[in-house]
GROMACS .gro file of C-alpha atoms in nm:
model
  216
    1UNK     CA    1   2.178   0.406  -0.406
    2UNK     CA    2   1.971   0.501  -0.741
    3UNK     CA    3   1.692   0.248  -0.606
    4UNK     CA    4   1.657   0.448  -0.258
    5UNK     CA    5   1.637   0.794  -0.471
    6UNK     CA    6   1.380   0.668  -0.683
    7UNK     CA    7   1.184   0.500  -0.382
    8UNK     CA    8   1.191   0.859  -0.208
    9UNK     CA    9   1.093   1.047  -0.527
   10UNK     CA   10   0.797   0.810  -0.575
   11UNK     CA   11   0.682   0.859  -0.204
   12UNK     CA   12   0.721   1.259  -0.200
   13UNK     CA   13   0.536   1.265  -0.525
   14UNK     CA   14   0.250   1.062  -0.385
   15UNK     CA   15   0.271   1.253  -0.069
   16UNK     CA   16   0.199   1.604  -0.151
   17UNK     CA   17  -0.155   1.507  -0.312
   18UNK     CA   18  -0.221   1.224  -0.054
   19UNK     CA   19  -0.215   1.475   0.274
   20UNK     CA   20  -0.477   1.732   0.157
   21UNK     CA   21  -0.678   1.459  -0.009
   22UNK     CA   22  -0.710   1.276   0.315
   23UNK     CA   23  -0.789   1.596   0.510
   24UNK     CA   24  -1.069   1.638   0.241
   25UNK     CA   25  -1.212   1.307   0.267
   26UNK     CA   26  -1.209   1.322   0.650
   27UNK     CA   27  -1.376   1.671   0.693
   28UNK     CA   28  -1.555   1.748   0.393
   29UNK     CA   29  -1.664   1.379   0.268
   30UNK     CA   30  -1.742   1.178   0.594
   31UNK     CA   31  -1.757   1.467   0.821
   32UNK     CA   32  -1.515   1.356   1.076
   33UNK     CA   33  -1.393   1.613   1.353
   34UNK     CA   34  -1.145   1.359   1.542
   35UNK     CA   35  -0.770   1.501   1.477
   36UNK     CA   36  -0.658   1.172   1.631
   37UNK     CA   37  -0.846   0.938   1.388
   38UNK     CA   38  -0.744   1.171   1.096
   39UNK     CA   39  -0.390   1.133   1.204
   40UNK     CA   40  -0.429   0.741   1.224
   41UNK     CA   41  -0.574   0.726   0.878
   42UNK     CA   42  -0.331   0.942   0.740
   43UNK     CA   43  -0.062   0.683   0.876
   44UNK     CA   44  -0.269   0.421   0.668
   45UNK     CA   45  -0.249   0.621   0.363
   46UNK     CA   46   0.117   0.680   0.405
   47UNK     CA   47   0.173   0.285   0.444
   48UNK     CA   48  -0.004   0.224   0.098
   49UNK     CA   49   0.188   0.478  -0.059
   50UNK     CA   50   0.495   0.271   0.067
   51UNK     CA   51   0.350  -0.055  -0.051
   52UNK     CA   52   0.261   0.076  -0.399
   53UNK     CA   53   0.634   0.254  -0.433
   54UNK     CA   54   0.807  -0.098  -0.344
   55UNK     CA   55   0.569  -0.318  -0.529
   56UNK     CA   56   0.621  -0.080  -0.809
   57UNK     CA   57   0.284  -0.006  -1.027
   58UNK     CA   58   0.220   0.126  -1.346
   59UNK     CA   59   0.124   0.475  -1.403
   60UNK     CA   60  -0.113   0.623  -1.655
   61UNK     CA   61   0.171   0.717  -1.905
   62UNK     CA   62   0.375   0.400  -1.860
   63UNK     CA   63   0.212   0.074  -1.875
   64UNK     CA   64   0.280  -0.246  -2.058
   65UNK     CA   65   0.080  -0.571  -2.073
   66UNK     CA   66   0.372  -0.815  -2.014
   67UNK     CA   67   0.179  -1.107  -1.818
   68UNK     CA   68   0.437  -1.355  -1.632
   69UNK     CA   69   0.288  -1.584  -1.421
   70UNK     CA   70   0.392  -1.854  -1.168
   71UNK     CA   71   0.042  -2.080  -1.063
   72UNK     CA   72   0.274  -2.336  -0.861
   73UNK     CA   73   0.290  -2.268  -0.488
   74UNK     CA   74   0.659  -2.341  -0.350
   75UNK     CA   75   0.803  -2.409  -0.683
   76UNK     CA   76   1.070  -2.147  -0.631
   77UNK     CA   77   1.213  -2.277  -0.308
   78UNK     CA   78   1.368  -2.552  -0.535
   79UNK     CA   79   1.507  -2.332  -0.770
   80UNK     CA   80   1.635  -2.065  -0.560
   81UNK     CA   81   1.601  -2.132  -0.176
   82UNK     CA   82   1.786  -1.837  -0.059
   83UNK     CA   83   1.599  -1.577  -0.306
   84UNK     CA   84   1.280  -1.761  -0.184
   85UNK     CA   85   1.339  -1.709   0.161
   86UNK     CA   86   1.461  -1.364   0.103
   87UNK     CA   87   1.133  -1.256  -0.077
   88UNK     CA   88   0.925  -1.446   0.158
   89UNK     CA   89   1.059  -1.271   0.476
   90UNK     CA   90   1.024  -0.930   0.262
   91UNK     CA   91   0.664  -1.030   0.168
   92UNK     CA   92   0.537  -1.115   0.527
   93UNK     CA   93   0.709  -0.813   0.681
   94UNK     CA   94   0.536  -0.564   0.380
   95UNK     CA   95   0.179  -0.690   0.474
   96UNK     CA   96   0.219  -0.697   0.873
   97UNK     CA   97   0.149  -0.330   0.912
   98UNK     CA   98  -0.179  -0.377   0.722
   99UNK     CA   99  -0.293  -0.643   0.971
  100UNK     CA  100  -0.217  -0.440   1.263
  101UNK     CA  101  -0.378  -0.119   1.105
  102UNK     CA  102  -0.685  -0.230   0.975
  103UNK     CA  103  -0.837  -0.338   1.305
  104UNK     CA  104  -0.648  -0.079   1.517
  105UNK     CA  105  -0.848   0.191   1.309
  106UNK     CA  106  -1.186   0.017   1.216
  107UNK     CA  107  -1.349  -0.204   1.446
  108UNK     CA  108  -1.503  -0.404   1.184
  109UNK     CA  109  -1.180  -0.533   1.094
  110UNK     CA  110  -1.139  -0.707   1.427
  111UNK     CA  111  -1.252  -1.032   1.274
  112UNK     CA  112  -0.967  -1.241   1.188
  113UNK     CA  113  -1.136  -1.367   0.876
  114UNK     CA  114  -1.197  -0.992   0.727
  115UNK     CA  115  -0.880  -0.875   0.801
  116UNK     CA  116  -0.716  -1.172   0.596
  117UNK     CA  117  -0.971  -1.133   0.330
  118UNK     CA  118  -0.848  -0.771   0.338
  119UNK     CA  119  -0.494  -0.884   0.302
  120UNK     CA  120  -0.564  -1.125   0.040
  121UNK     CA  121  -0.763  -0.869  -0.170
  122UNK     CA  122  -0.487  -0.616  -0.153
  123UNK     CA  123  -0.235  -0.874  -0.247
  124UNK     CA  124  -0.448  -0.983  -0.529
  125UNK     CA  125  -0.484  -0.669  -0.674
  126UNK     CA  126  -0.114  -0.581  -0.697
  127UNK     CA  127  -0.050  -0.938  -0.846
  128UNK     CA  128  -0.320  -0.824  -1.104
  129UNK     CA  129  -0.134  -0.517  -1.154
  130UNK     CA  130   0.179  -0.691  -1.212
  131UNK     CA  131   0.050  -0.809  -1.538
  132UNK     CA  132   0.087  -0.441  -1.678
  133UNK     CA  133   0.434  -0.407  -1.565
  134UNK     CA  134   0.759  -0.637  -1.628
  135UNK     CA  135   0.730  -0.823  -1.292
  136UNK     CA  136   0.603  -1.168  -1.197
  137UNK     CA  137   0.253  -1.255  -1.078
  138UNK     CA  138   0.319  -1.487  -0.835
  139UNK     CA  139   0.076  -1.732  -0.631
  140UNK     CA  140   0.346  -1.724  -0.343
  141UNK     CA  141   0.279  -1.359  -0.323
  142UNK     CA  142  -0.049  -1.422  -0.239
  143UNK     CA  143   0.035  -1.686   0.017
  144UNK     CA  144   0.289  -1.494   0.189
  145UNK     CA  145   0.144  -1.125   0.193
  146UNK     CA  146  -0.189  -1.269   0.355
  147UNK     CA  147   0.037  -1.478   0.617
  148UNK     CA  148   0.171  -1.120   0.686
  149UNK     CA  149  -0.165  -0.951   0.741
  150UNK     CA  150  -0.259  -1.215   0.971
  151UNK     CA  151   0.098  -1.195   1.176
  152UNK     CA  152  -0.020  -0.831   1.199
  153UNK     CA  153  -0.344  -0.891   1.313
  154UNK     CA  154  -0.254  -1.111   1.613
  155UNK     CA  155   0.002  -0.873   1.682
  156UNK     CA  156  -0.267  -0.577   1.700
  157UNK     CA  157  -0.454  -0.847   1.916
  158UNK     CA  158  -0.167  -0.919   2.163
  159UNK     CA  159  -0.216  -0.517   2.253
  160UNK     CA  160  -0.571  -0.554   2.248
  161UNK     CA  161  -0.617  -0.301   1.974
  162UNK     CA  162  -0.599  -0.051   2.263
  163UNK     CA  163  -0.465   0.273   2.076
  164UNK     CA  164  -0.476   0.636   2.190
  165UNK     CA  165  -0.759   0.737   1.914
  166UNK     CA  166  -1.154   0.716   1.946
  167UNK     CA  167  -1.296   0.547   1.711
  168UNK     CA  168  -1.671   0.639   1.784
  169UNK     CA  169  -1.717   0.877   1.509
  170UNK     CA  170  -1.714   0.584   1.251
  171UNK     CA  171  -2.084   0.556   1.219
  172UNK     CA  172  -2.199   0.927   1.168
  173UNK     CA  173  -2.153   0.917   0.814
  174UNK     CA  174  -2.331   0.642   0.561
  175UNK     CA  175  -2.017   0.641   0.378
  176UNK     CA  176  -1.820   0.585   0.687
  177UNK     CA  177  -1.808   0.213   0.658
  178UNK     CA  178  -1.644   0.244   0.312
  179UNK     CA  179  -1.376   0.432   0.464
  180UNK     CA  180  -1.071   0.209   0.435
  181UNK     CA  181  -1.150   0.150   0.025
  182UNK     CA  182  -1.217   0.527  -0.014
  183UNK     CA  183  -0.854   0.569   0.116
  184UNK     CA  184  -0.697   0.297  -0.079
  185UNK     CA  185  -0.877   0.398  -0.390
  186UNK     CA  186  -0.744   0.780  -0.351
  187UNK     CA  187  -0.420   0.666  -0.291
  188UNK     CA  188  -0.401   0.436  -0.564
  189UNK     CA  189  -0.553   0.671  -0.856
  190UNK     CA  190  -0.293   0.921  -0.723
  191UNK     CA  191  -0.027   0.704  -0.771
  192UNK     CA  192  -0.126   0.593  -1.092
  193UNK     CA  193  -0.235   0.945  -1.236
  194UNK     CA  194  -0.070   1.233  -1.033
  195UNK     CA  195   0.245   1.084  -0.892
  196UNK     CA  196   0.408   1.019  -1.251
  197UNK     CA  197   0.371   1.417  -1.334
  198UNK     CA  198   0.584   1.518  -1.025
  199UNK     CA  199   0.821   1.222  -1.018
  200UNK     CA  200   0.904   1.282  -1.408
  201UNK     CA  201   0.969   1.640  -1.324
  202UNK     CA  202   1.195   1.565  -1.035
  203UNK     CA  203   1.382   1.318  -1.242
  204UNK     CA  204   1.468   1.534  -1.534
  205UNK     CA  205   1.567   1.794  -1.245
  206UNK     CA  206   1.812   1.542  -1.115
  207UNK     CA  207   1.928   1.390  -1.433
  208UNK     CA  208   1.989   1.758  -1.601
  209UNK     CA  209   2.193   1.795  -1.252
  210UNK     CA  210   2.537   1.730  -1.086
  211UNK     CA  211   2.303   1.545  -0.848
  212UNK     CA  212   2.330   1.235  -1.093
  213UNK     CA  213   2.709   1.196  -1.100
  214UNK     CA  214   2.681   1.173  -0.720
  215UNK     CA  215   2.360   0.933  -0.715
  216UNK     CA  216   2.467   0.687  -1.000
   0.00000   0.00000   0.00000
């Protein structure tokens, strides 16, 4: 129960900043005027919020250099096969939406190589962030996350990337080709700098109220 509440607080604390940020990027920076495209980008931003909330990124107020590495692929399948299988499935599922959303929203990601590279890059970024938390930086996560992204790509290809929004406005602004990176950086910086302010406030309210007795 506490884990679910914590996840919910993280998501809400990010969304209140991400929604206006995405609108500003779309309409003021990139000069987009297509509401359906903005809605699609918003979904992508919400997905990133979910990923960062699940994996647990450090914040500007709380981070530690605590490196723990596993650089030997598949070693944990021997030590703990059931846990390894569970983590593998979760890692794959976590990155399937990435492989689906990127090529569905941005045409340049309709190359398997580019989509897979994007999945690998996001996974590597997360694993590097784990150095500043108490989590394990694991080479198996890179493999399974990328596999999930590739699976999502083929799911998207199966439906021919035919979704009900127009992509024709992508090239109207010079910075449009950097749009996925801009959205990613925005969501990350909000999670790193702004989200902790709100989440810490909400936690203080919960801990000082009768809700904590119900949650714990």
